[in-house]
XYZ file of C-alpha atoms in Angstrom:
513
model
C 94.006 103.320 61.742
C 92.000 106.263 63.039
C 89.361 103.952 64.931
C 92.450 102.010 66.294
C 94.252 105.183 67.247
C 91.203 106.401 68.901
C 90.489 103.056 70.972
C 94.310 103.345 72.263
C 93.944 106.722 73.353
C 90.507 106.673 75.436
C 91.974 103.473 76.642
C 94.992 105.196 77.950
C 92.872 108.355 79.369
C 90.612 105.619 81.857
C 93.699 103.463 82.961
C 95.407 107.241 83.501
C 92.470 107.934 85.689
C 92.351 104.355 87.507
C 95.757 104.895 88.090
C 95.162 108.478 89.981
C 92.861 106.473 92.513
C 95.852 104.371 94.035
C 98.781 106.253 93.068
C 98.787 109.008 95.801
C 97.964 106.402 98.731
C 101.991 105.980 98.627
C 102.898 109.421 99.188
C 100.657 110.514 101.717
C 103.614 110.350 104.495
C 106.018 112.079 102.204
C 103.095 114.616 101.487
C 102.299 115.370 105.104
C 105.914 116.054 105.456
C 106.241 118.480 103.029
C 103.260 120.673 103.536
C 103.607 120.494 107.223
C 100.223 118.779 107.608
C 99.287 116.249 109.727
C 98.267 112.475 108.439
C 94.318 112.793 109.025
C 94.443 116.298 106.851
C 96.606 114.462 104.235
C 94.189 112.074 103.784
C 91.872 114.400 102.392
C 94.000 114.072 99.237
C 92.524 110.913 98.279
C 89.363 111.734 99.854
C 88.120 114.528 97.834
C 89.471 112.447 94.637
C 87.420 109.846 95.552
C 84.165 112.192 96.398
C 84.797 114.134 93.042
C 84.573 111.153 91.310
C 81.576 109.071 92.501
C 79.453 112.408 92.041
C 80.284 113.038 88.350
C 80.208 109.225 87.125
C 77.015 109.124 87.026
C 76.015 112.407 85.608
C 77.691 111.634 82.239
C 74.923 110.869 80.218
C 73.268 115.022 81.667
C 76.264 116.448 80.566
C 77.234 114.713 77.199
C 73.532 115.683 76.085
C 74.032 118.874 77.503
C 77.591 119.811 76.524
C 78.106 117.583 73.295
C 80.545 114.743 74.327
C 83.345 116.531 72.330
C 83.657 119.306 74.593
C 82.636 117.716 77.805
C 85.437 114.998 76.748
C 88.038 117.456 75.870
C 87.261 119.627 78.551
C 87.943 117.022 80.735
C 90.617 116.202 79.879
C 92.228 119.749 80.096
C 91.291 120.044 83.672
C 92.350 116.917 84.719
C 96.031 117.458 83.057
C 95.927 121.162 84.649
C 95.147 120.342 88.041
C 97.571 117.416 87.938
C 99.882 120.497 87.220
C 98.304 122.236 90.214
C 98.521 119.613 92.518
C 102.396 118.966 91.524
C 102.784 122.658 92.496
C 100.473 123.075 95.356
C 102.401 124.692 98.983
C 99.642 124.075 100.948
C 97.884 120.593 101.979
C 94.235 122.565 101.242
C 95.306 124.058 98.360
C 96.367 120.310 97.045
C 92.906 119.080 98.283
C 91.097 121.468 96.188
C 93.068 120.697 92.711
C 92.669 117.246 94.067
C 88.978 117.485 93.929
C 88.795 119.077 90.450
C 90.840 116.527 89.324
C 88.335 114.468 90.322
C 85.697 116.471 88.634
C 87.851 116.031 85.237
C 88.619 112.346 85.946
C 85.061 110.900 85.889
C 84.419 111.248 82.069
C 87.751 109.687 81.504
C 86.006 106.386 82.848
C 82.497 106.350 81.509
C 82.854 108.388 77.943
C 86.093 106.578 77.680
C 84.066 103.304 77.650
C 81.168 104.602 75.752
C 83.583 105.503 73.007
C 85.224 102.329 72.601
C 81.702 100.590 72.185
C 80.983 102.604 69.372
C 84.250 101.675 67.564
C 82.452 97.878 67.165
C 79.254 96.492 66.002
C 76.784 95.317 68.250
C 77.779 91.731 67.460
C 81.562 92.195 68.685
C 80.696 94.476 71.760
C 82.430 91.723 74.007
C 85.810 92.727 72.507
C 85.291 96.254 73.125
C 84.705 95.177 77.019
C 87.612 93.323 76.424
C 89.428 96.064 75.714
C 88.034 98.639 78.085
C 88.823 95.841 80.955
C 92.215 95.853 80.324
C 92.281 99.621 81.432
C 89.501 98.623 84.571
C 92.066 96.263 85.470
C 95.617 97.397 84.853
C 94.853 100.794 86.349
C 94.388 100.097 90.058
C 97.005 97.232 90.287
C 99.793 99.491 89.087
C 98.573 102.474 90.854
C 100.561 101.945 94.130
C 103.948 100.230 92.289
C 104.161 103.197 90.267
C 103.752 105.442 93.028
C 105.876 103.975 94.715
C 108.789 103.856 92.510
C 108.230 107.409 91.613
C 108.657 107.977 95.645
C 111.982 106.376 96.165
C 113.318 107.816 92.754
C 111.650 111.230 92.854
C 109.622 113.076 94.913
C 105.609 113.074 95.293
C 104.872 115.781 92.776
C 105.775 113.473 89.884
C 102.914 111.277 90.762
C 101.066 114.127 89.733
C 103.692 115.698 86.932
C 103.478 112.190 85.050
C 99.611 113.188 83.994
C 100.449 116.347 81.721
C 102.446 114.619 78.773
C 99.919 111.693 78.629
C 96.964 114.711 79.004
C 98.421 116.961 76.240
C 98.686 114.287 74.029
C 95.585 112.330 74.804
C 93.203 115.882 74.367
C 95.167 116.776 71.261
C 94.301 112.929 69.272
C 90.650 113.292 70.770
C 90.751 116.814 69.182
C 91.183 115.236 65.715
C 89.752 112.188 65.801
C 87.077 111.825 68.288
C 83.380 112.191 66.908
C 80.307 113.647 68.450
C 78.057 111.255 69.888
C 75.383 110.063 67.357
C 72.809 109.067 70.173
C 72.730 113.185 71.840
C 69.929 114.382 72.784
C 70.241 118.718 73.690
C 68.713 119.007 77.285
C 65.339 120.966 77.580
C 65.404 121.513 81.231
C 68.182 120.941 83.548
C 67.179 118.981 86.632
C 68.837 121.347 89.270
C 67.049 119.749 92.330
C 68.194 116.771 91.375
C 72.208 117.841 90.594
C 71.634 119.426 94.183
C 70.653 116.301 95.797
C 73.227 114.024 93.668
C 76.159 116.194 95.060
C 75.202 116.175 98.192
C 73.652 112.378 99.312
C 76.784 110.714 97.131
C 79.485 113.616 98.448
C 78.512 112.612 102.114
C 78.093 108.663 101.953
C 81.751 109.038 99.698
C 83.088 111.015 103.573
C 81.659 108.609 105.379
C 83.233 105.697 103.316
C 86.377 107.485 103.560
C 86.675 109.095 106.811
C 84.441 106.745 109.296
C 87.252 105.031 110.463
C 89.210 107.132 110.870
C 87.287 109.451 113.105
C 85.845 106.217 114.778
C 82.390 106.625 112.913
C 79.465 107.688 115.118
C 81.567 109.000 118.120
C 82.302 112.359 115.765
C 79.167 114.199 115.289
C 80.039 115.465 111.605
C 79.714 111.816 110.577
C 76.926 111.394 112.258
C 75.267 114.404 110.641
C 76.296 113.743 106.871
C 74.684 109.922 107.600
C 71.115 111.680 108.079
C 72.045 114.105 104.790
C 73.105 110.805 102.744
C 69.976 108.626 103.788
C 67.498 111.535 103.278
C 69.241 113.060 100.640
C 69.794 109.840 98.177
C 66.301 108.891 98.788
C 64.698 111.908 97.669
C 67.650 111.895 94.671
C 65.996 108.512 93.271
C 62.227 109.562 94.199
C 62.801 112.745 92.009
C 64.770 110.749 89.138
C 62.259 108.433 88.928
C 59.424 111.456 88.508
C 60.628 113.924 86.316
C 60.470 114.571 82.937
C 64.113 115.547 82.343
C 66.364 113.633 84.836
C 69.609 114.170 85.441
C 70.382 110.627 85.931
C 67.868 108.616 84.098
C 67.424 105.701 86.946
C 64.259 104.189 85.301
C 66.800 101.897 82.984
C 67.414 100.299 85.948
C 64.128 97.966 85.127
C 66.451 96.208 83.018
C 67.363 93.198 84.240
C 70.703 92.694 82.949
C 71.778 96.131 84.200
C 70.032 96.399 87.628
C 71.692 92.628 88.061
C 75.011 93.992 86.647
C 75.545 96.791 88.574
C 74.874 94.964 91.784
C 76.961 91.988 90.607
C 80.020 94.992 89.418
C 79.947 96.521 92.675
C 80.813 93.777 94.692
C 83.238 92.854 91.850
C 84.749 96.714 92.924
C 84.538 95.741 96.226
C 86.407 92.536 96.031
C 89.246 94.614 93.229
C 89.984 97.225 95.072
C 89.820 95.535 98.828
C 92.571 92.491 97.433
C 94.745 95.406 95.834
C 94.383 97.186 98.636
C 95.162 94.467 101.430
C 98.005 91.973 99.992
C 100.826 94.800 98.867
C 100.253 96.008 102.447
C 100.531 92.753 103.780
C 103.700 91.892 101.788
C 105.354 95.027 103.035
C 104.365 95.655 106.568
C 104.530 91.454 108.076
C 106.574 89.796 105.622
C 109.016 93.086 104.602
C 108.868 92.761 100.864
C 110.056 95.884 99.301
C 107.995 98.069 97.276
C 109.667 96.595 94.049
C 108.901 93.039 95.315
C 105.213 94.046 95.806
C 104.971 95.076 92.436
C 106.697 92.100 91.236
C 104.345 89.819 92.626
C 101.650 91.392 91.058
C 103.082 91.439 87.409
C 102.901 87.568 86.326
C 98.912 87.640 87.647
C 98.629 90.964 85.396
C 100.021 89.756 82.335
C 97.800 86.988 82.640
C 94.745 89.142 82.992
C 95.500 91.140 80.167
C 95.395 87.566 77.956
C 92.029 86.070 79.586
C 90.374 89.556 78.967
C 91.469 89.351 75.206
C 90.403 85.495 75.399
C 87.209 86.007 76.957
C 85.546 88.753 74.542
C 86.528 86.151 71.880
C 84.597 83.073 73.627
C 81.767 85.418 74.145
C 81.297 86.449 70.791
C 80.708 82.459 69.783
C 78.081 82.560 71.959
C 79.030 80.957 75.622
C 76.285 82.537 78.307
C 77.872 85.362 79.695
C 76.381 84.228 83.729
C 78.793 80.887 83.272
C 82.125 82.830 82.304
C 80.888 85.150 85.516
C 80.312 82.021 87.226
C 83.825 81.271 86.888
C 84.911 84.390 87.178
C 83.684 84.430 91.306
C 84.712 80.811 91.668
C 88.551 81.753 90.568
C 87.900 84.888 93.410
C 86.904 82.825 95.928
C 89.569 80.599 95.582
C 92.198 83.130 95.876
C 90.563 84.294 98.829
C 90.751 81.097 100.641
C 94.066 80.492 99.392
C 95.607 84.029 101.040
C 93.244 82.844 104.540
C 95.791 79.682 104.453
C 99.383 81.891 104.720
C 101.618 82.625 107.617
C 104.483 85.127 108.320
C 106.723 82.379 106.561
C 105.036 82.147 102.826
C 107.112 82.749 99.962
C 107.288 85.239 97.711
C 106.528 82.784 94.899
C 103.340 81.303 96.849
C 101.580 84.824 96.713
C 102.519 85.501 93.026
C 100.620 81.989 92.002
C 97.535 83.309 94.383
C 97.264 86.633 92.168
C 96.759 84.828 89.685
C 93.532 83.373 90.371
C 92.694 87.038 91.892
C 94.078 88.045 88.509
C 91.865 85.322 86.346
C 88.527 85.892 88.366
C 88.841 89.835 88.124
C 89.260 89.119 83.796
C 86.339 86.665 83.676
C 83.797 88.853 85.728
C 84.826 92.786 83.834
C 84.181 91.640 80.206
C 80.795 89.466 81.021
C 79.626 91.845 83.432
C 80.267 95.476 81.308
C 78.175 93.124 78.393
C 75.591 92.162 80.275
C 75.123 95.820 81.545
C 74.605 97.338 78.233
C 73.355 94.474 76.500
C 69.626 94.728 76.515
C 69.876 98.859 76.237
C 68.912 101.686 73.784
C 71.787 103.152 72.021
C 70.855 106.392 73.106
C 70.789 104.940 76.855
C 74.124 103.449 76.493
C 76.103 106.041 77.576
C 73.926 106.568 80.954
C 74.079 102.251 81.823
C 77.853 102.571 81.570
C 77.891 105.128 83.930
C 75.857 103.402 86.734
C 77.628 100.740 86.167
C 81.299 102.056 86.617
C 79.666 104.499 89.529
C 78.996 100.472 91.019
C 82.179 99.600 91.097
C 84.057 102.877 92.673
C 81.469 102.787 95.378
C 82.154 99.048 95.666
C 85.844 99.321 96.056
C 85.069 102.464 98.540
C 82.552 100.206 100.785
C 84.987 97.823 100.773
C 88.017 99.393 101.902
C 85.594 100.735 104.222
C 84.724 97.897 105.639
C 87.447 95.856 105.552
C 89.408 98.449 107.447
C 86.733 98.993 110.463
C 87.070 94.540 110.284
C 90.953 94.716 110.225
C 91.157 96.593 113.608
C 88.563 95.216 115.219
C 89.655 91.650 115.047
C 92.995 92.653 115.355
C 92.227 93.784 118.942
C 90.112 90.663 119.325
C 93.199 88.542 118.453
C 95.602 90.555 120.473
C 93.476 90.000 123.427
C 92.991 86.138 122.385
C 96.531 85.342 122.509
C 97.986 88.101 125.204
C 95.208 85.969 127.795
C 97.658 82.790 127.157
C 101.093 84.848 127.946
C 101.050 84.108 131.738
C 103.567 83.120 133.935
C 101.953 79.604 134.884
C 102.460 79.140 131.113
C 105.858 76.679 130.973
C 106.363 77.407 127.285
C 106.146 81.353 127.777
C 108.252 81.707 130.339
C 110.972 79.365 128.721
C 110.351 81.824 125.219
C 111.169 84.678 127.435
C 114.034 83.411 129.151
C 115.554 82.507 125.687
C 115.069 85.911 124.796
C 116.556 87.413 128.090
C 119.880 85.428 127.191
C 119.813 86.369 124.069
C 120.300 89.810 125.052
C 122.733 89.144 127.763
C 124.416 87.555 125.323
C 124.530 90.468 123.263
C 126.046 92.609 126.182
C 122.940 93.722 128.160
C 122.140 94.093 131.880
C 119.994 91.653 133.118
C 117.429 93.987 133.600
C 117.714 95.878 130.244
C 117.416 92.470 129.016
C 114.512 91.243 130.771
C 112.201 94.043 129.165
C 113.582 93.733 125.546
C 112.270 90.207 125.621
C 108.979 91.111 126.621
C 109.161 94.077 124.270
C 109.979 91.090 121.537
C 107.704 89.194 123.056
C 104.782 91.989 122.672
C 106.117 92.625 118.873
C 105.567 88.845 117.997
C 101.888 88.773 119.557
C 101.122 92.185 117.515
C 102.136 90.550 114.159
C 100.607 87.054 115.133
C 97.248 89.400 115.532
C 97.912 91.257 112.383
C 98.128 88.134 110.330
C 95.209 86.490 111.754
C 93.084 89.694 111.270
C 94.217 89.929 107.694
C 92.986 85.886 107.239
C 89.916 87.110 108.258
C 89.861 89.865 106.124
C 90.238 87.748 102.686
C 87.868 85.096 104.019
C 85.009 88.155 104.572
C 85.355 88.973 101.361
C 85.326 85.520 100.101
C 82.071 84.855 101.825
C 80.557 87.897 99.909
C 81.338 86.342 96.634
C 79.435 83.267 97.945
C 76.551 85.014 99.041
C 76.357 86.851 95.708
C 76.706 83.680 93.426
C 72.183 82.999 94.034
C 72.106 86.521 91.468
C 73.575 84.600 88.533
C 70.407 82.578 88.516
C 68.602 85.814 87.422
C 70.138 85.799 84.504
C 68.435 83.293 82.837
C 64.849 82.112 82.254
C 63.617 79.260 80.526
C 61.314 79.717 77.533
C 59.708 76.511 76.331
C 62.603 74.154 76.245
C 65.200 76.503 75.416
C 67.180 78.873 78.054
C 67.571 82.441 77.169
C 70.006 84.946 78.454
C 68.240 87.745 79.368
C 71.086 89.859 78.728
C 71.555 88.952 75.401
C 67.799 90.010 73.911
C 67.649 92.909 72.293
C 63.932 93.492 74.055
């Protein structure tokens, strides 16, 4: 009961910070109103979240050795529930942004010791249902992220998205208190790798503001981006040339020879990238061009979640009897690729119930690929260099969803302008069927008891509304078929893990050497 109780709760503490990643995306109007801030300073809220994050991941395995996981677990814990209670209670939008950040800071062992944890509760032999488990958290937290925040919004205010933490905290750090053990791997640090915290914080901190705020401040054209580009490049590559050379690392790189991880993590972040790009695009799709409500875009994710939840469960279990973990991935990308091509085939007029059938297959492919791919990761490790592989790996995927949103808004605009320009270049008057649509519209206004010229420029006002959201929908077609095409282009990897030894083929992933 102890072990169960324990799964449950580290469980709970990842999906709690998942959920933190999304949830605050909803409020940032209703933020920028209260503090008195503008949008692009508001934004900074999920920005230094995101930064926070990304650097700590991967410095788990440094500080669990260093700290003891106990208190560096705990710890955690304690400032991510008070900061949640700072950022509930913060006046100012900078003040918010630097709870925000520590947060953040608190937040990243709730991912990676979180998963390490529940690995120990199973024998080596039943690992897949322990990344069974652990991908029920990977995958409930970011798909009911903006729901929740968004029901919280129209019921509450935006400090509850932050208030809803401390319960869950309190109770979470006080069952970890009891019940969670030290970590039987730990090895006590000799010699702390300062250059190589230094460079960490800042190459990862400036590629995460550049994946964050290029768009927005229209990349190169602002010279701070420009300048934390040079810092990133220079300042990662030196990160992995001194990782790679000392004797006491900070992030131990070098188990990055394995195969099955170095294969994994590439495979995991576009995984993240194609996750957190799909959650990210279709609620905003659903609201903005075909007006569902918030409640409606929640809805339509729930029968593709409940789903997951099952094939995650389902999958451990069909791993365990031995089917190759690169075939279950296989299917896993071909399920994502389908329900890419399938939201590239909608229009302004698809239902409600055509979208929930689509998440589905999002919902299927994202279940197949977690369990597989958080296996294969760890799979051919050391114990003791557990704890460090499932940090790379879950660094992966946040920096995969983060160059995806990235990306995919940067595409977005740019082929929405392409489109606009596309279709506006037919609107003529030598064009018969435009000038009939307008002159419908003109009478329709008459009709309604405006002047003939009032009339004449709400019609092309309507007329200029319909071209925007013809562009918008095209743009976002393009949008799931990029990321579609990614999944394609990644599918040649699975071949690398396998070889053939005589006439038998071995998973790589699944030797212990």
């Amino acid at each position: 009961m102890n072990r169960i109780l324990l799964i449950i709760t580290v469980i709970s503490a990842a999906i709690m910070e998942l959920i933190d990643t999304s949830i605050v995306n909803v409020a940032i109007n209703h933020m920028s109103g209260s503090l008195g801030a503008t949008l692009e300073d508001t934004s900074w809220v999920v920005t230094s979240y995101g930064i926070a994050n990304v650097i700590i991941i991967p410095m788990t395995g440094f500080l669990v050795n260093n700290l003891g996981r106990r208190n560096y677990y705990i710890g955690s814990l304690i400032l991510f529930t008070l900061c949640s209670f700072m950022c509930g209670n913060a006046t100012s939008i900078w003040e918010l942004v630097a709870f925000r950040f520590l947060q953040g800071i608190g937040g990243g062992a709730l991912l990676s010791v979180s998963a390490t944890v529940v690995y120990e509760c199973f024998p080596k032999e039943k690992q897949n249902i322990a990344s069974a488990l652990f991908g029920i958290g990977v995958f409930i937290g970011p798909t009911i992220g903006p729901t929740l925040g968004g029901n919280i919004i129209d019921n509450y205010s935006w400090s509850w998205i932050f208030y809803i933490n401390i319960p869950i905290g309190i109770i979470t750090a006080i069952i970890c208190y009891r019940l969670l053990p030290e970590s039987p791997t730990r090895k006590k640090v000799k010699e702390i790798d300062w250059i190589g915290i230094t460079l960490l914080i800042v190459g990862v901190g400036s590629l995460q503001t550049i994946l964050e705020r290029g768009e927005t401040e229209d990349w190169f054209e602002t010279r701070y981006i420009t300048a934390l580009t040079i810092t990133a490049f220079f300042s990662i590559i030196l990160f992995v040339y001194r990782e790679l050379t000392t004797a006491h690392p900070v992030v131990k790189l070098s188990i990055l020879q394995s195969p099955s991880l170095s294969i994994s993590a590439l495979l995991t972040f576009i995984t993240g990238m194609g996750m957190f790009t799909s959650i990210y695009l279709t609620p905003v799709l659903a609201q903005r061009l075909l007006q569902f409500t918030p409640s409606m875009a929640g809805l339509m994710l729930l029968p593709g979640s409940i789903i997951a939840v099952f094939a995650l469960i389902i999958t451990g279990r069909i791993l365990q009897k031995g089917v190759p973990p690169a075939l279950i991935v296989l299917i896993g990308f071909c399920c994502f690729i389908y329900f890419n091509w399938s939201m590239s085939q909608v229009s302004l007029d698809v239902s409600f119930a055509i979208i929930s059938v689509n998440l589905i297959f999002r919902a299927m492919g994202m279940a197949l690929l977690t369990v597989p791919l958080s296996t294969l990761a760890i799979s051919s490790l050391k114990p003791e260099d557990i704890p460090q592989g499932t940090a790379i790996n879950n660094m992966m995927r946040q920096l995969g969803g983060s160059f995806g949103i990235s990306i995919i808004n940067t595409f977005i605009i740019r082929r929405m302008a392409e489109h606009r320009t596309d279709l506006v270049s037919n609107i003529t008057p030598t064009n018969n069927l435009v000038t009939e649509r307008l002159n419908n519209y003109t009478q329709l206004f008459q009709s309604k008891g405006f002047g003939l010229q009032d009339a004449q420029h709400r019609a092309i006002s309507l007329m200029d509304m319909i071209v925007q959201k013809q562009a918008f929908i095209l743009s976002y077609i393009d949008a799931y078929l990029l990321i579609g095409a990614a999944f394609v282009l990644c599918l040649p990897l699975l071949l690398f893990f396998s070889i053939k030894k005589g006439n038998k083929k071995v998973i790589i992933a699944s030797a212990d050497h």
